[in-house]
mmCIF file of C-alpha atoms in Angstrom:
data_model
loop_
_atom_site.group_PDB
_atom_site.id
_atom_site.type_symbol
_atom_site.label_atom_id
_atom_site.label_comp_id
_atom_site.label_asym_id
_atom_site.label_seq_id
_atom_site.Cartn_x
_atom_site.Cartn_y
_atom_site.Cartn_z
ATOM 1 C CA MET A 1 3.065 67.246 30.166
ATOM 2 C CA TYR A 2 6.117 68.954 31.635
ATOM 3 C CA ALA A 3 4.788 72.394 30.670
ATOM 4 C CA LEU A 4 1.446 71.657 32.358
ATOM 5 C CA ARG A 5 2.996 70.372 35.591
ATOM 6 C CA LYS A 6 2.808 72.961 38.369
ATOM 7 C CA ARG A 7 4.759 73.089 41.617
ATOM 8 C CA ILE A 8 2.068 73.435 44.264
ATOM 9 C CA LEU A 9 2.444 74.065 48.006
ATOM 10 C CA VAL A 10 -0.277 72.784 50.342
ATOM 11 C CA THR A 11 0.058 74.131 53.886
ATOM 12 C CA GLY A 12 -1.598 71.882 56.436
ATOM 13 C CA GLY A 13 -1.042 69.182 53.844
ATOM 14 C CA ALA A 14 -0.995 66.279 56.315
ATOM 15 C CA GLY A 15 -4.346 67.249 57.800
ATOM 16 C CA PHE A 16 -7.794 65.975 56.902
ATOM 17 C CA LEU A 17 -8.493 68.257 53.944
ATOM 18 C CA GLY A 18 -4.851 68.836 53.038
ATOM 19 C CA SER A 19 -4.050 65.152 52.573
ATOM 20 C CA HIS A 20 -7.029 64.668 50.269
ATOM 21 C CA LEU A 21 -5.975 67.761 48.305
ATOM 22 C CA CYS A 22 -2.369 66.538 47.963
ATOM 23 C CA GLU A 23 -3.631 63.250 46.566
ATOM 24 C CA ARG A 24 -5.913 64.998 44.083
ATOM 25 C CA LEU A 25 -3.178 67.368 42.859
ATOM 26 C CA LEU A 26 -0.743 64.489 42.354
ATOM 27 C CA ASN A 27 -3.398 62.597 40.401
ATOM 28 C CA ASP A 28 -3.846 65.710 38.271
ATOM 29 C CA GLY A 29 -0.145 65.557 37.348
ATOM 30 C CA HIS A 30 1.472 68.203 39.563
ATOM 31 C CA ASP A 31 4.489 68.388 41.872
ATOM 32 C CA VAL A 32 3.233 68.773 45.438
ATOM 33 C CA ILE A 33 4.985 70.106 48.549
ATOM 34 C CA CYS A 34 3.074 69.081 51.666
ATOM 35 C CA LEU A 35 3.895 71.459 54.523
ATOM 36 C CA ASP A 36 2.745 70.668 58.075
ATOM 37 C CA ASN A 37 3.913 71.111 61.664
ATOM 38 C CA PHE A 38 1.930 67.988 62.679
ATOM 39 C CA PHE A 39 -0.011 69.682 65.476
ATOM 40 C CA THR A 40 -3.248 68.139 64.215
ATOM 41 C CA GLY A 41 -2.051 66.612 60.935
ATOM 42 C CA THR A 42 -0.365 63.210 60.823
ATOM 43 C CA ARG A 43 2.138 61.487 58.530
ATOM 44 C CA ASP A 44 -0.254 58.527 58.410
ATOM 45 C CA ASN A 45 -2.553 60.591 56.173
ATOM 46 C CA VAL A 46 0.134 60.905 53.486
ATOM 47 C CA LEU A 47 2.261 57.772 53.994
ATOM 48 C CA HIS A 48 0.876 56.239 50.803
ATOM 49 C CA LEU A 49 2.174 59.256 48.850
ATOM 50 C CA LEU A 50 5.795 59.162 50.048
ATOM 51 C CA ASP A 51 6.983 56.891 47.243
ATOM 52 C CA ASN A 52 5.663 59.261 44.600
ATOM 53 C CA PRO A 53 8.648 61.128 43.109
ATOM 54 C CA HIS A 54 6.481 64.214 42.595
ATOM 55 C CA PHE A 55 5.586 64.486 46.304
ATOM 56 C CA GLU A 56 7.666 65.899 49.139
ATOM 57 C CA ILE A 57 6.826 66.546 52.770
ATOM 58 C CA LEU A 58 8.204 69.423 54.799
ATOM 59 C CA ARG A 59 7.908 69.852 58.562
ATOM 60 C CA HIS A 60 7.410 73.573 59.027
ATOM 61 C CA ASP A 61 5.191 76.010 60.921
ATOM 62 C CA VAL A 62 3.518 78.674 58.786
ATOM 63 C CA THR A 63 4.045 81.252 61.546
ATOM 64 C CA GLN A 64 7.679 81.221 60.364
ATOM 65 C CA PRO A 65 8.728 82.517 56.917
ATOM 66 C CA LEU A 66 9.257 79.964 54.157
ATOM 67 C CA TYR A 67 11.575 80.287 51.185
ATOM 68 C CA THR A 68 10.901 78.038 48.227
ATOM 69 C CA GLU A 69 9.744 78.268 44.610
ATOM 70 C CA VAL A 70 6.106 77.521 43.800
ATOM 71 C CA ASP A 71 3.452 78.266 41.182
ATOM 72 C CA GLU A 72 0.410 77.919 43.427
ATOM 73 C CA ILE A 73 -0.301 77.842 47.163
ATOM 74 C CA TYR A 74 -3.283 76.358 48.968
ATOM 75 C CA ASN A 75 -3.171 77.785 52.499
ATOM 76 C CA LEU A 76 -5.008 75.242 54.667
ATOM 77 C CA ALA A 77 -2.818 75.389 57.788
ATOM 78 C CA CYS A 78 -4.837 75.955 60.980
ATOM 79 C CA PRO A 79 -6.492 73.716 63.565
ATOM 80 C CA ALA A 80 -10.154 73.708 62.574
ATOM 81 C CA SER A 81 -12.089 72.042 65.388
ATOM 82 C CA PRO A 82 -12.988 73.773 68.695
ATOM 83 C CA PRO A 83 -11.011 71.420 71.015
ATOM 84 C CA HIS A 84 -7.878 71.883 68.913
ATOM 85 C CA TYR A 85 -8.080 75.600 68.209
ATOM 86 C CA GLN A 86 -9.117 76.384 71.797
ATOM 87 C CA ALA A 87 -6.243 74.320 73.233
ATOM 88 C CA ASP A 88 -3.831 77.151 72.363
ATOM 89 C CA PRO A 89 -5.946 80.115 71.240
ATOM 90 C CA VAL A 90 -3.004 82.509 70.927
ATOM 91 C CA GLN A 91 -1.196 80.101 68.613
ATOM 92 C CA THR A 92 -4.415 79.614 66.635
ATOM 93 C CA THR A 93 -4.659 83.349 65.961
ATOM 94 C CA LYS A 94 -0.964 83.462 65.066
ATOM 95 C CA THR A 95 -1.401 80.546 62.651
ATOM 96 C CA SER A 96 -4.246 82.328 60.845
ATOM 97 C CA VAL A 97 -2.711 85.799 60.796
ATOM 98 C CA LEU A 98 1.061 85.230 60.628
ATOM 99 C CA GLY A 99 0.488 82.179 58.444
ATOM 100 C CA ALA A 100 -1.480 84.286 55.984
ATOM 101 C CA LEU A 101 1.196 87.005 56.009
ATOM 102 C CA ASN A 102 4.008 84.541 55.399
ATOM 103 C CA MET A 103 2.226 82.685 52.617
ATOM 104 C CA LEU A 104 1.110 85.925 50.973
ATOM 105 C CA GLY A 105 4.708 87.140 51.122
ATOM 106 C CA LEU A 106 5.887 83.918 49.494
ATOM 107 C CA ALA A 107 3.198 84.187 46.810
ATOM 108 C CA ARG A 108 4.193 87.784 46.089
ATOM 109 C CA ARG A 109 7.876 86.900 45.730
ATOM 110 C CA CYS A 110 7.121 83.905 43.479
ATOM 111 C CA LYS A 111 4.264 85.628 41.623
ATOM 112 C CA ALA A 112 2.200 82.593 42.612
ATOM 113 C CA LYS A 113 -1.554 82.248 42.768
ATOM 114 C CA ILE A 114 -2.761 81.603 46.335
ATOM 115 C CA MET A 115 -5.977 80.237 47.841
ATOM 116 C CA GLN A 116 -7.049 80.820 51.437
ATOM 117 C CA ALA A 117 -9.066 78.091 53.125
ATOM 118 C CA SER A 118 -11.437 80.303 55.077
ATOM 119 C CA THR A 119 -14.477 79.126 56.971
ATOM 120 C CA SER A 120 -18.181 79.509 57.571
ATOM 121 C CA GLU A 121 -17.133 80.611 61.073
ATOM 122 C CA VAL A 122 -16.531 84.086 59.605
ATOM 123 C CA TYR A 123 -20.336 84.386 59.724
ATOM 124 C CA GLY A 124 -20.363 83.614 63.465
ATOM 125 C CA ASP A 125 -23.832 82.838 64.847
ATOM 126 C CA PRO A 126 -25.656 84.068 61.748
ATOM 127 C CA GLU A 127 -28.732 86.250 61.778
ATOM 128 C CA VAL A 128 -29.200 85.642 58.036
ATOM 129 C CA HIS A 129 -30.155 82.186 56.769
ATOM 130 C CA PRO A 130 -28.825 80.689 54.557
ATOM 131 C CA GLN A 131 -25.584 82.657 54.533
ATOM 132 C CA PRO A 132 -24.578 84.411 51.274
ATOM 133 C CA GLU A 133 -21.051 85.741 50.766
ATOM 134 C CA SER A 134 -22.398 89.285 51.045
ATOM 135 C CA TYR A 135 -23.346 88.732 54.708
ATOM 136 C CA TRP A 136 -20.779 90.330 57.033
ATOM 137 C CA GLY A 137 -21.460 88.036 59.957
ATOM 138 C CA HIS A 138 -22.417 88.129 63.625
ATOM 139 C CA VAL A 139 -19.220 87.316 65.519
ATOM 140 C CA ASN A 140 -18.254 87.680 69.173
ATOM 141 C CA PRO A 141 -14.736 89.204 69.079
ATOM 142 C CA ILE A 142 -13.868 88.195 72.675
ATOM 143 C CA GLY A 143 -15.446 84.747 73.005
ATOM 144 C CA PHE A 144 -13.944 81.282 73.293
ATOM 145 C CA ARG A 145 -14.213 80.727 69.535
ATOM 146 C CA SER A 146 -12.841 84.161 68.614
ATOM 147 C CA CYS A 147 -9.268 82.977 68.085
ATOM 148 C CA TYR A 148 -10.498 80.973 65.100
ATOM 149 C CA ASP A 149 -13.378 83.168 63.886
ATOM 150 C CA GLU A 150 -11.488 86.459 64.048
ATOM 151 C CA GLY A 151 -8.202 84.898 62.950
ATOM 152 C CA LYS A 152 -9.839 83.688 59.746
ATOM 153 C CA ARG A 153 -11.599 87.028 59.242
ATOM 154 C CA CYS A 154 -8.283 88.841 59.578
ATOM 155 C CA ALA A 155 -6.676 86.417 57.124
ATOM 156 C CA GLU A 156 -9.361 87.282 54.565
ATOM 157 C CA THR A 157 -8.631 90.984 55.154
ATOM 158 C CA LEU A 158 -4.933 90.413 54.493
ATOM 159 C CA PHE A 159 -5.650 88.459 51.311
ATOM 160 C CA PHE A 160 -7.802 91.227 49.871
ATOM 161 C CA ASP A 161 -5.366 93.946 50.893
ATOM 162 C CA TYR A 162 -2.515 92.073 49.189
ATOM 163 C CA HIS A 163 -4.729 91.731 46.132
ATOM 164 C CA ARG A 164 -5.560 95.436 46.042
ATOM 165 C CA GLN A 165 -2.147 96.751 47.068
ATOM 166 C CA HIS A 166 0.181 94.266 45.341
ATOM 167 C CA LYS A 167 -2.078 92.898 42.565
ATOM 168 C CA LEU A 168 -1.644 89.403 44.003
ATOM 169 C CA ARG A 169 -3.760 86.658 42.421
ATOM 170 C CA ILE A 170 -5.932 85.395 45.278
ATOM 171 C CA LYS A 171 -8.824 82.999 45.847
ATOM 172 C CA VAL A 172 -10.839 82.698 49.068
ATOM 173 C CA ALA A 173 -13.019 79.665 49.842
ATOM 174 C CA ARG A 174 -15.353 79.700 52.846
ATOM 175 C CA ILE A 175 -15.610 76.079 53.948
ATOM 176 C CA PHE A 176 -18.732 74.737 55.644
ATOM 177 C CA ASN A 177 -18.888 71.495 57.648
ATOM 178 C CA THR A 178 -16.936 68.806 55.804
ATOM 179 C CA TYR A 179 -16.529 65.139 56.685
ATOM 180 C CA GLY A 180 -14.929 61.979 55.341
ATOM 181 C CA PRO A 181 -12.071 59.506 55.867
ATOM 182 C CA LYS A 182 -8.896 60.858 57.530
ATOM 183 C CA MET A 183 -10.799 63.126 59.923
ATOM 184 C CA HIS A 184 -8.986 63.302 63.252
ATOM 185 C CA PRO A 185 -10.817 60.903 65.624
ATOM 186 C CA ASN A 186 -10.489 63.321 68.548
ATOM 187 C CA ASP A 187 -11.215 66.569 66.762
ATOM 188 C CA GLY A 188 -14.520 67.153 68.528
ATOM 189 C CA ARG A 189 -16.446 67.553 65.285
ATOM 190 C CA VAL A 190 -19.941 66.223 65.307
ATOM 191 C CA VAL A 191 -19.622 63.607 62.539
ATOM 192 C CA SER A 192 -16.438 61.991 63.890
ATOM 193 C CA ASN A 193 -17.717 62.230 67.484
ATOM 194 C CA PHE A 194 -20.980 60.495 66.701
ATOM 195 C CA ILE A 195 -19.405 57.771 64.545
ATOM 196 C CA VAL A 196 -16.720 56.862 67.115
ATOM 197 C CA GLN A 197 -19.238 56.918 69.979
ATOM 198 C CA ALA A 198 -21.673 54.757 67.985
ATOM 199 C CA LEU A 199 -19.043 52.218 66.898
ATOM 200 C CA LYS A 200 -17.796 51.872 70.478
ATOM 201 C CA GLY A 201 -21.325 51.613 71.868
ATOM 202 C CA HIS A 202 -20.862 54.719 74.002
ATOM 203 C CA ASP A 203 -23.557 57.288 74.689
ATOM 204 C CA ILE A 204 -23.865 59.807 71.856
ATOM 205 C CA THR A 205 -23.458 63.341 73.152
ATOM 206 C CA VAL A 206 -25.859 65.931 71.741
ATOM 207 C CA TYR A 207 -25.503 69.509 72.926
ATOM 208 C CA GLY A 208 -28.721 71.336 73.747
ATOM 209 C CA GLU A 209 -31.880 69.807 72.318
ATOM 210 C CA GLY A 210 -30.075 68.929 69.085
ATOM 211 C CA GLN A 211 -32.260 71.218 66.997
ATOM 212 C CA GLN A 212 -29.307 73.331 65.835
ATOM 213 C CA THR A 213 -28.660 72.658 62.164
ATOM 214 C CA ARG A 214 -25.580 71.913 60.093
ATOM 215 C CA SER A 215 -24.918 71.215 56.414
ATOM 216 C CA PHE A 216 -22.481 68.390 55.742
ATOM 217 C CA CYS A 217 -20.263 68.266 52.636
ATOM 218 C CA TYR A 218 -18.305 65.136 51.726
ATOM 219 C CA VAL A 219 -14.577 65.757 51.352
ATOM 220 C CA ASP A 220 -14.333 64.726 47.663
ATOM 221 C CA ASP A 221 -16.942 67.327 46.744
ATOM 222 C CA LEU A 222 -15.048 70.020 48.644
ATOM 223 C CA ILE A 223 -11.691 69.213 47.040
ATOM 224 C CA GLU A 224 -13.341 69.459 43.621
ATOM 225 C CA ALA A 225 -14.503 72.963 44.574
ATOM 226 C CA PHE A 226 -10.954 73.944 45.615
ATOM 227 C CA VAL A 227 -9.459 72.834 42.304
ATOM 228 C CA ARG A 228 -12.184 74.548 40.288
ATOM 229 C CA LEU A 229 -11.785 77.765 42.301
ATOM 230 C CA MET A 230 -8.037 77.838 41.696
ATOM 231 C CA GLY A 231 -8.709 77.406 37.988
ATOM 232 C CA THR A 232 -11.086 80.366 37.671
ATOM 233 C CA PRO A 233 -9.958 83.570 35.880
ATOM 234 C CA ASP A 234 -7.790 85.931 37.904
ATOM 235 C CA ASP A 235 -10.522 88.552 38.127
ATOM 236 C CA PHE A 236 -12.629 86.212 40.293
ATOM 237 C CA THR A 237 -11.255 86.226 43.841
ATOM 238 C CA GLY A 238 -14.199 85.026 45.892
ATOM 239 C CA PRO A 239 -14.930 84.724 48.721
ATOM 240 C CA VAL A 240 -17.092 81.814 47.658
ATOM 241 C CA ASN A 241 -19.061 79.457 49.894
ATOM 242 C CA THR A 242 -18.062 75.798 49.524
ATOM 243 C CA GLY A 243 -20.394 73.427 51.283
ATOM 244 C CA ASN A 244 -23.535 71.363 50.987
ATOM 245 C CA PRO A 245 -26.763 73.376 51.281
ATOM 246 C CA VAL A 246 -28.808 70.357 52.435
ATOM 247 C CA GLU A 247 -29.518 71.043 56.115
ATOM 248 C CA PHE A 248 -29.884 68.516 58.948
ATOM 249 C CA THR A 249 -30.543 68.925 62.663
ATOM 250 C CA ILE A 250 -27.909 67.433 64.955
ATOM 251 C CA MET A 251 -30.531 64.990 66.255
ATOM 252 C CA GLU A 252 -31.221 63.795 62.704
ATOM 253 C CA LEU A 253 -27.510 63.176 62.193
ATOM 254 C CA ALA A 254 -27.205 61.255 65.469
ATOM 255 C CA GLU A 255 -30.186 59.047 64.621
ATOM 256 C CA LYS A 256 -28.873 58.411 61.093
ATOM 257 C CA ILE A 257 -25.435 57.322 62.353
ATOM 258 C CA ILE A 258 -26.958 55.026 64.993
ATOM 259 C CA ALA A 259 -29.052 53.377 62.279
ATOM 260 C CA MET A 260 -26.146 53.024 59.820
ATOM 261 C CA THR A 261 -23.767 51.538 62.408
ATOM 262 C CA GLY A 262 -26.404 49.302 63.995
ATOM 263 C CA SER A 263 -25.300 50.733 67.327
ATOM 264 C CA LYS A 264 -27.099 50.315 70.647
ATOM 265 C CA SER A 265 -25.841 53.746 71.776
ATOM 266 C CA LYS A 266 -28.203 56.047 73.604
ATOM 267 C CA ILE A 267 -28.448 59.779 72.950
ATOM 268 C CA ILE A 268 -27.685 62.003 75.944
ATOM 269 C CA HIS A 269 -27.960 65.788 76.123
ATOM 270 C CA LYS A 270 -25.438 68.292 77.502
ATOM 271 C CA PRO A 271 -25.503 72.116 77.681
ATOM 272 C CA LEU A 272 -24.675 74.062 74.511
ATOM 273 C CA PRO A 273 -21.050 75.309 74.249
ATOM 274 C CA HIS A 274 -20.291 79.052 74.208
ATOM 275 C CA ASP A 275 -21.273 80.839 70.975
ATOM 276 C CA ASP A 276 -22.396 77.614 69.298
ATOM 277 C CA PRO A 277 -24.159 78.638 66.046
ATOM 278 C CA ARG A 278 -27.852 77.741 65.885
ATOM 279 C CA GLN A 279 -27.922 77.464 62.106
ATOM 280 C CA ARG A 280 -25.301 76.896 59.450
ATOM 281 C CA GLN A 281 -26.240 76.540 55.798
ATOM 282 C CA PRO A 282 -24.367 77.905 52.781
ATOM 283 C CA ASP A 283 -25.918 79.810 49.933
ATOM 284 C CA ILE A 284 -23.931 78.279 47.050
ATOM 285 C CA GLN A 285 -25.400 80.204 44.145
ATOM 286 C CA LEU A 286 -22.058 81.932 43.504
ATOM 287 C CA ALA A 287 -20.212 78.583 43.420
ATOM 288 C CA LYS A 288 -22.753 77.274 40.919
ATOM 289 C CA GLU A 289 -22.315 80.330 38.696
ATOM 290 C CA LYS A 290 -18.537 80.820 38.885
ATOM 291 C CA LEU A 291 -17.240 77.284 39.477
ATOM 292 C CA GLY A 292 -19.967 75.221 37.824
ATOM 293 C CA TRP A 293 -19.946 73.329 41.105
ATOM 294 C CA GLU A 294 -22.383 71.862 43.567
ATOM 295 C CA PRO A 295 -22.056 68.838 45.877
ATOM 296 C CA LYS A 296 -22.935 65.469 44.331
ATOM 297 C CA ILE A 297 -22.530 63.096 47.273
ATOM 298 C CA LYS A 298 -25.493 62.651 49.607
ATOM 299 C CA LEU A 299 -24.997 62.327 53.361
ATOM 300 C CA GLU A 300 -25.744 58.590 53.536
ATOM 301 C CA GLU A 301 -23.377 57.906 50.627
ATOM 302 C CA GLY A 302 -20.527 59.825 52.254
ATOM 303 C CA LEU A 303 -21.106 58.397 55.717
ATOM 304 C CA LYS A 304 -20.471 54.822 54.526
ATOM 305 C CA PRO A 305 -16.716 55.216 53.771
ATOM 306 C CA THR A 306 -16.352 57.536 56.765
ATOM 307 C CA ILE A 307 -17.810 54.906 59.108
ATOM 308 C CA SER A 308 -15.584 52.246 57.496
ATOM 309 C CA TYR A 309 -12.511 54.437 58.073
ATOM 310 C CA PHE A 310 -13.197 54.847 61.788
ATOM 311 C CA ALA A 311 -14.133 51.177 62.151
ATOM 312 C CA SER A 312 -10.725 50.300 60.695
ATOM 313 C CA LEU A 313 -8.942 52.567 63.210
ATOM 314 C CA ILE A 314 -10.824 50.900 66.058
ATOM 315 C CA GLU A 315 -9.965 47.424 64.752
ATOM 316 C CA GLN A 316 -6.281 48.382 64.648
ATOM 317 C CA GLY A 317 -6.480 49.667 68.233
ATOM 318 C CA LEU A 318 -5.565 53.191 67.132
ATOM 319 C CA ILE A 319 -8.550 54.833 68.869
#
């Protein structure tokens, strides 16, 4: 067992995805370093792990160099919802770009394998549907979302240049909309927004006519994809789309959450935000071929524990 145990760093480890990943890696028998600056992550997400002797938590910002010894790195650090990444756009770009540089430097020194949590936002407002990994995207480089979109695109560039120039073992996952327990209640994402509004009986805010589409992947499915990607042979780098290809309109999601919560909330419409993508659906053929992976959890099945999580926060007076 000792020989199989890896020392794994998860940046952004106290965030939504990072905390689920830390838990999975511990369950798989590894030593886990959870690194977070707690800008959007919270200790509450990993409190239940603190007594585990194979888990440690480190307050650190990835824009600063880190010196430690690791076998693998999952680089998840970056605010991922528009309200959070637009709150300090310069810092968001620095987190993506300097964070990638620092983690790549650490991986090179340790000869560690490293995975970049990229995003479907690298495709921008896509003119190709669904989006395959070969699509280069349709991104506004000077818009309100550019700090995140272009920051993640630059991070991918750095990963592939380190791979070509320094023979670094890299993996790149492009994450599509993901939901589940431990989402930040104020992150502005559509699933958490709608659930909290519905549970509180507030009006549900739909931007535009609500005909824009999204594909929603439950967090457990996504974490499975991460682990499988990291376990692929070194000659497979990605990028690989990780998401659920089943597409829903925003109106369909709103109506489904109202029905599942038994809410009396009304749906109201507001203008579309800047550069809001009209369609977002992953082509996951590559993930099926290379990872043997596709999502298993249907939207209704994943919404149940997610609704229960937010209901619990409301009951405790935390939101």
